[in-house]
Amino acid sequence: MTAICRLIDRATVWLLRNRRMPLDITATAEHFRGGMEVVQARIPRLLHDHGHVELELHIAELCDAGVPAELARQVAGQEIVFAALNVVTVARDTDTPLEVVTDVYFELGFALSFDWLYVCVRDLPALDYWHRGARGMLRDELSVELRKLTTDVLRLTPDSLSFAQRIDTWLELKQNKLAHYRSVIAELKSAGTPNFAMLSVAVREVRALTRDGQIDGENAA
């Protein structure tokens, strides 16, 4: 129940920040329903090995606490379904099918170690209100930046390519910026359990990837 309440809080804050006010609840629910269904249906194929392990462990914990198996699976997957808010927004902004945006969003996140960063942020100690707020700030900023990066991929690569080819093309175009970002991530991973300051640096490096709209190859052309 606590996890669901946290998810509702996050979704509420997201909507207040990203939707026009006053908020039409019925229209908003209808707007995002399709994206929620697409992401929910694609969860099994969107997760890589580590993600599958995390999901199954969460399901097992809920079942051990007395939650029925089917409900446990739905609750455990809600963190992933939350991404549908970003997926629907990117699909609308780039006029791209939901399925394509969903695949790019999750696969790009994996390619850039966002799955690892999310787990590190989630596991930060939340000793009081301020620690919880700081942790939430990092998590939400990662979500915002992944949405921007997904939009960048879709706008800079041809529609004729598969989602995997579009990501590979974008990674090659951004290789100069990504080299520094990846060195920072590798250093953090080798350091053991990163603290708040270290993860703040990682988020700053993520922001650098979306700071301007120019691709590296354009400057050399």
mmCIF file of C-alpha atoms in Angstrom:
data_model
loop_
_atom_site.group_PDB
_atom_site.id
_atom_site.type_symbol
_atom_site.label_atom_id
_atom_site.label_comp_id
_atom_site.label_asym_id
_atom_site.label_seq_id
_atom_site.Cartn_x
_atom_site.Cartn_y
_atom_site.Cartn_z
ATOM 1 C CA MET A 1 0.000 0.000 0.000
ATOM 2 C CA THR A 2 2.863 2.372 0.812
ATOM 3 C CA ALA A 3 4.410 1.777 -2.613
ATOM 4 C CA ILE A 4 1.098 2.519 -4.332
ATOM 5 C CA CYS A 5 0.667 5.729 -2.335
ATOM 6 C CA ARG A 6 4.166 6.849 -3.328
ATOM 7 C CA LEU A 7 3.407 6.112 -6.966
ATOM 8 C CA ILE A 8 0.175 8.107 -6.788
ATOM 9 C CA ASP A 9 2.082 11.014 -5.257
ATOM 10 C CA ARG A 10 4.691 10.897 -8.025
ATOM 11 C CA ALA A 11 2.077 10.699 -10.767
ATOM 12 C CA THR A 12 0.159 13.598 -9.239
ATOM 13 C CA VAL A 13 3.264 15.784 -9.087
ATOM 14 C CA TRP A 14 4.161 14.812 -12.667
ATOM 15 C CA LEU A 15 0.707 15.777 -13.931
ATOM 16 C CA LEU A 16 0.721 19.091 -12.077
ATOM 17 C CA ARG A 17 4.097 19.947 -13.590
ATOM 18 C CA ASN A 18 3.450 18.741 -17.116
ATOM 19 C CA ARG A 19 -0.252 19.191 -17.867
ATOM 20 C CA ARG A 20 -2.166 22.388 -18.478
ATOM 21 C CA MET A 21 -4.220 23.714 -15.596
ATOM 22 C CA PRO A 22 -7.016 23.416 -14.629
ATOM 23 C CA LEU A 23 -6.601 19.663 -14.951
ATOM 24 C CA ASP A 24 -9.483 17.788 -16.575
ATOM 25 C CA ILE A 25 -9.286 14.453 -14.747
ATOM 26 C CA THR A 26 -11.472 12.490 -17.176
ATOM 27 C CA ALA A 27 -9.706 13.781 -20.283
ATOM 28 C CA THR A 28 -6.286 13.234 -18.707
ATOM 29 C CA ALA A 29 -7.093 9.639 -17.768
ATOM 30 C CA GLU A 30 -8.292 8.949 -21.294
ATOM 31 C CA HIS A 31 -5.217 10.619 -22.780
ATOM 32 C CA PHE A 32 -2.788 8.359 -20.917
ATOM 33 C CA ARG A 33 -4.781 5.103 -20.799
ATOM 34 C CA GLY A 34 -3.496 3.785 -24.127
ATOM 35 C CA GLY A 35 0.115 4.367 -23.161
ATOM 36 C CA MET A 36 -0.362 2.630 -19.832
ATOM 37 C CA GLU A 37 -1.776 -0.419 -21.595
ATOM 38 C CA VAL A 38 1.057 -0.514 -24.147
ATOM 39 C CA VAL A 39 3.781 -0.288 -21.496
ATOM 40 C CA GLN A 40 2.056 -2.814 -19.225
ATOM 41 C CA ALA A 41 1.793 -5.311 -22.087
ATOM 42 C CA ARG A 42 5.445 -4.883 -23.055
ATOM 43 C CA ILE A 43 7.003 -5.106 -19.579
ATOM 44 C CA PRO A 44 8.265 -8.723 -19.995
ATOM 45 C CA ARG A 45 10.265 -7.840 -23.126
ATOM 46 C CA LEU A 46 11.387 -4.401 -21.923
ATOM 47 C CA LEU A 47 13.341 -5.666 -18.930
ATOM 48 C CA HIS A 48 16.853 -7.049 -19.200
ATOM 49 C CA ASP A 49 18.217 -9.746 -16.888
ATOM 50 C CA HIS A 50 18.823 -7.468 -13.894
ATOM 51 C CA GLY A 51 15.421 -5.864 -14.295
ATOM 52 C CA HIS A 52 13.708 -9.247 -14.383
ATOM 53 C CA VAL A 53 15.488 -10.283 -11.184
ATOM 54 C CA GLU A 54 14.487 -7.037 -9.444
ATOM 55 C CA LEU A 55 10.878 -7.448 -10.547
ATOM 56 C CA GLU A 56 10.639 -11.066 -9.434
ATOM 57 C CA LEU A 57 12.225 -10.265 -6.059
ATOM 58 C CA HIS A 58 9.697 -7.493 -5.508
ATOM 59 C CA ILE A 59 6.839 -9.825 -6.432
ATOM 60 C CA ALA A 60 8.166 -12.465 -4.019
ATOM 61 C CA GLU A 61 8.396 -9.902 -1.198
ATOM 62 C CA LEU A 62 4.793 -8.843 -1.754
ATOM 63 C CA CYS A 63 3.588 -12.450 -1.875
ATOM 64 C CA ASP A 64 5.457 -13.214 1.358
ATOM 65 C CA ALA A 65 3.614 -10.279 2.919
ATOM 66 C CA GLY A 66 0.286 -11.874 2.011
ATOM 67 C CA VAL A 67 -0.493 -10.064 -1.246
ATOM 68 C CA PRO A 68 -2.225 -12.298 -3.849
ATOM 69 C CA ALA A 69 0.138 -13.282 -6.675
ATOM 70 C CA GLU A 70 -1.643 -11.450 -9.509
ATOM 71 C CA LEU A 71 -2.025 -8.271 -7.478
ATOM 72 C CA ALA A 72 1.625 -8.529 -6.411
ATOM 73 C CA ARG A 73 2.708 -8.677 -10.053
ATOM 74 C CA GLN A 74 0.615 -5.635 -10.940
ATOM 75 C CA VAL A 75 1.898 -3.618 -7.987
ATOM 76 C CA ALA A 76 5.535 -4.582 -8.641
ATOM 77 C CA GLY A 77 5.234 -3.435 -12.241
ATOM 78 C CA GLN A 78 3.703 -0.072 -11.434
ATOM 79 C CA GLU A 79 7.076 1.675 -11.197
ATOM 80 C CA ILE A 80 7.688 0.702 -14.809
ATOM 81 C CA VAL A 81 4.189 1.646 -15.904
ATOM 82 C CA PHE A 82 4.790 5.112 -14.423
ATOM 83 C CA ALA A 83 7.106 5.619 -17.394
ATOM 84 C CA ALA A 84 4.005 5.602 -19.610
ATOM 85 C CA LEU A 85 3.463 9.249 -18.656
ATOM 86 C CA ASN A 86 6.736 10.083 -20.385
ATOM 87 C CA VAL A 87 6.128 7.658 -23.241
ATOM 88 C CA VAL A 88 2.758 9.187 -24.136
ATOM 89 C CA THR A 89 4.199 12.694 -23.959
ATOM 90 C CA VAL A 90 7.113 11.849 -26.276
ATOM 91 C CA ALA A 91 4.817 10.006 -28.693
ATOM 92 C CA ARG A 92 2.599 13.080 -28.927
ATOM 93 C CA ASP A 93 5.491 15.545 -29.257
ATOM 94 C CA THR A 94 7.288 13.546 -31.966
ATOM 95 C CA ASP A 95 4.244 12.016 -33.699
ATOM 96 C CA THR A 96 5.709 8.538 -33.183
ATOM 97 C CA PRO A 97 3.774 5.304 -32.466
ATOM 98 C CA LEU A 98 3.526 4.414 -28.775
ATOM 99 C CA GLU A 99 5.148 1.024 -29.336
ATOM 100 C CA VAL A 100 8.240 2.578 -30.930
ATOM 101 C CA VAL A 101 8.584 5.214 -28.201
ATOM 102 C CA THR A 102 8.201 2.567 -25.498
ATOM 103 C CA ASP A 103 10.949 0.401 -26.980
ATOM 104 C CA VAL A 104 13.324 3.337 -27.488
ATOM 105 C CA TYR A 105 12.655 4.744 -24.001
ATOM 106 C CA PHE A 106 13.469 1.541 -22.128
ATOM 107 C CA GLU A 107 16.278 0.305 -24.385
ATOM 108 C CA LEU A 108 17.978 3.705 -24.344
ATOM 109 C CA GLY A 109 17.699 3.783 -20.568
ATOM 110 C CA PHE A 110 19.434 0.417 -20.394
ATOM 111 C CA ALA A 111 22.162 1.512 -22.842
ATOM 112 C CA LEU A 112 22.896 4.547 -20.647
ATOM 113 C CA SER A 113 22.761 2.621 -17.336
ATOM 114 C CA PHE A 114 19.618 4.420 -16.183
ATOM 115 C CA ASP A 115 18.327 1.152 -14.742
ATOM 116 C CA TRP A 116 21.393 1.008 -12.484
ATOM 117 C CA LEU A 117 21.091 4.688 -11.557
ATOM 118 C CA TYR A 118 17.414 4.266 -10.641
ATOM 119 C CA VAL A 119 18.250 1.378 -8.300
ATOM 120 C CA CYS A 120 21.085 3.366 -6.685
ATOM 121 C CA VAL A 121 18.794 6.344 -6.111
ATOM 122 C CA ARG A 122 16.043 4.112 -4.771
ATOM 123 C CA ASP A 123 18.452 2.543 -2.280
ATOM 124 C CA LEU A 124 19.697 5.856 -0.878
ATOM 125 C CA PRO A 125 18.925 6.126 2.855
ATOM 126 C CA ALA A 126 15.824 8.199 3.586
ATOM 127 C CA LEU A 127 16.436 9.212 7.184
ATOM 128 C CA ASP A 128 13.976 12.087 7.257
ATOM 129 C CA TYR A 129 11.741 14.324 5.147
ATOM 130 C CA TRP A 130 14.698 16.131 3.563
ATOM 131 C CA HIS A 131 16.516 12.950 2.597
ATOM 132 C CA ARG A 132 13.326 11.592 1.025
ATOM 133 C CA GLY A 133 12.835 14.840 -0.873
ATOM 134 C CA ALA A 134 16.409 14.835 -2.161
ATOM 135 C CA ARG A 135 16.100 11.222 -3.262
ATOM 136 C CA GLY A 136 12.840 11.973 -5.046
ATOM 137 C CA MET A 137 14.416 14.967 -6.767
ATOM 138 C CA LEU A 138 17.198 12.819 -8.243
ATOM 139 C CA ARG A 139 14.756 10.137 -9.356
ATOM 140 C CA ASP A 140 12.426 12.637 -11.019
ATOM 141 C CA GLU A 141 15.297 14.422 -12.737
ATOM 142 C CA LEU A 142 16.496 11.140 -14.220
ATOM 143 C CA SER A 143 12.978 10.567 -15.526
ATOM 144 C CA VAL A 144 12.869 14.024 -17.121
ATOM 145 C CA GLU A 145 16.266 13.597 -18.763
ATOM 146 C CA LEU A 146 15.412 10.164 -20.166
ATOM 147 C CA ARG A 147 12.298 11.683 -21.719
ATOM 148 C CA LYS A 148 14.440 14.400 -23.341
ATOM 149 C CA LEU A 149 16.993 11.879 -24.587
ATOM 150 C CA THR A 150 14.273 9.666 -26.068
ATOM 151 C CA THR A 151 12.869 12.692 -27.884
ATOM 152 C CA ASP A 152 16.368 13.469 -29.166
ATOM 153 C CA VAL A 153 16.782 9.952 -30.557
ATOM 154 C CA LEU A 154 13.450 10.087 -32.365
ATOM 155 C CA ARG A 155 14.069 13.527 -33.848
ATOM 156 C CA LEU A 156 17.623 12.879 -35.022
ATOM 157 C CA THR A 157 17.195 9.431 -36.586
ATOM 158 C CA PRO A 158 15.165 8.201 -39.600
ATOM 159 C CA ASP A 159 11.738 6.647 -39.044
ATOM 160 C CA SER A 160 12.683 3.867 -41.462
ATOM 161 C CA LEU A 161 15.148 2.333 -38.985
ATOM 162 C CA SER A 162 14.208 -0.166 -36.287
ATOM 163 C CA PHE A 163 14.165 1.145 -32.731
ATOM 164 C CA ALA A 164 17.481 -0.626 -32.025
ATOM 165 C CA GLN A 165 19.074 0.889 -35.143
ATOM 166 C CA ARG A 166 17.829 4.340 -34.173
ATOM 167 C CA ILE A 167 19.447 4.026 -30.757
ATOM 168 C CA ASP A 168 22.716 2.772 -32.262
ATOM 169 C CA THR A 169 22.719 5.657 -34.739
ATOM 170 C CA TRP A 170 22.114 8.188 -31.975
ATOM 171 C CA LEU A 171 24.810 6.659 -29.768
ATOM 172 C CA GLU A 172 27.289 7.034 -32.612
ATOM 173 C CA LEU A 173 26.265 10.646 -33.238
ATOM 174 C CA LYS A 174 26.692 11.436 -29.545
ATOM 175 C CA GLN A 175 29.865 9.413 -29.033
ATOM 176 C CA ASN A 176 32.029 12.358 -27.900
ATOM 177 C CA LYS A 177 29.675 13.407 -25.111
ATOM 178 C CA LEU A 178 28.907 9.810 -24.213
ATOM 179 C CA ALA A 179 32.581 8.936 -23.741
ATOM 180 C CA HIS A 180 32.861 11.249 -20.742
ATOM 181 C CA TYR A 181 29.466 10.232 -19.369
ATOM 182 C CA ARG A 182 30.342 6.546 -19.548
ATOM 183 C CA SER A 183 33.678 7.105 -17.836
ATOM 184 C CA VAL A 184 31.851 8.773 -14.934
ATOM 185 C CA ILE A 185 29.359 5.895 -14.690
ATOM 186 C CA ALA A 186 32.173 3.322 -14.796
ATOM 187 C CA GLU A 187 33.973 5.152 -12.002
ATOM 188 C CA LEU A 188 30.820 5.213 -9.884
ATOM 189 C CA LYS A 189 30.222 1.501 -10.433
ATOM 190 C CA SER A 190 33.768 0.668 -9.394
ATOM 191 C CA ALA A 191 33.429 2.773 -6.240
ATOM 192 C CA GLY A 192 30.892 0.416 -4.671
ATOM 193 C CA THR A 193 27.678 1.883 -3.280
ATOM 194 C CA PRO A 194 27.364 5.495 -4.503
ATOM 195 C CA ASN A 195 26.163 8.169 -2.087
ATOM 196 C CA PHE A 196 23.951 11.184 -2.748
ATOM 197 C CA ALA A 197 26.830 13.443 -3.803
ATOM 198 C CA MET A 198 28.134 10.872 -6.293
ATOM 199 C CA LEU A 199 24.694 10.317 -7.797
ATOM 200 C CA SER A 200 24.195 14.073 -8.045
ATOM 201 C CA VAL A 201 27.325 14.199 -10.202
ATOM 202 C CA ALA A 202 25.919 11.402 -12.371
ATOM 203 C CA VAL A 203 22.664 13.314 -12.864
ATOM 204 C CA ARG A 204 24.655 16.426 -13.791
ATOM 205 C CA GLU A 205 26.440 14.391 -16.468
ATOM 206 C CA VAL A 206 23.078 13.173 -17.755
ATOM 207 C CA ARG A 207 21.935 16.795 -18.039
ATOM 208 C CA ALA A 208 25.030 17.553 -20.114
ATOM 209 C CA LEU A 209 23.823 15.050 -22.722
ATOM 210 C CA THR A 210 20.646 17.075 -23.288
ATOM 211 C CA ARG A 211 22.037 20.566 -22.746
ATOM 212 C CA ASP A 212 22.056 21.502 -26.422
ATOM 213 C CA GLY A 213 20.322 20.173 -29.493
ATOM 214 C CA GLN A 214 23.438 19.854 -31.657
ATOM 215 C CA ILE A 215 24.761 16.418 -32.422
ATOM 216 C CA ASP A 216 28.514 15.962 -32.412
ATOM 217 C CA GLY A 217 28.614 15.089 -36.080
ATOM 218 C CA GLU A 218 26.954 18.386 -37.041
ATOM 219 C CA ASN A 219 29.832 20.444 -35.694
ATOM 220 C CA ALA A 220 32.284 18.574 -37.901
ATOM 221 C CA ALA A 221 30.172 18.869 -41.052
#
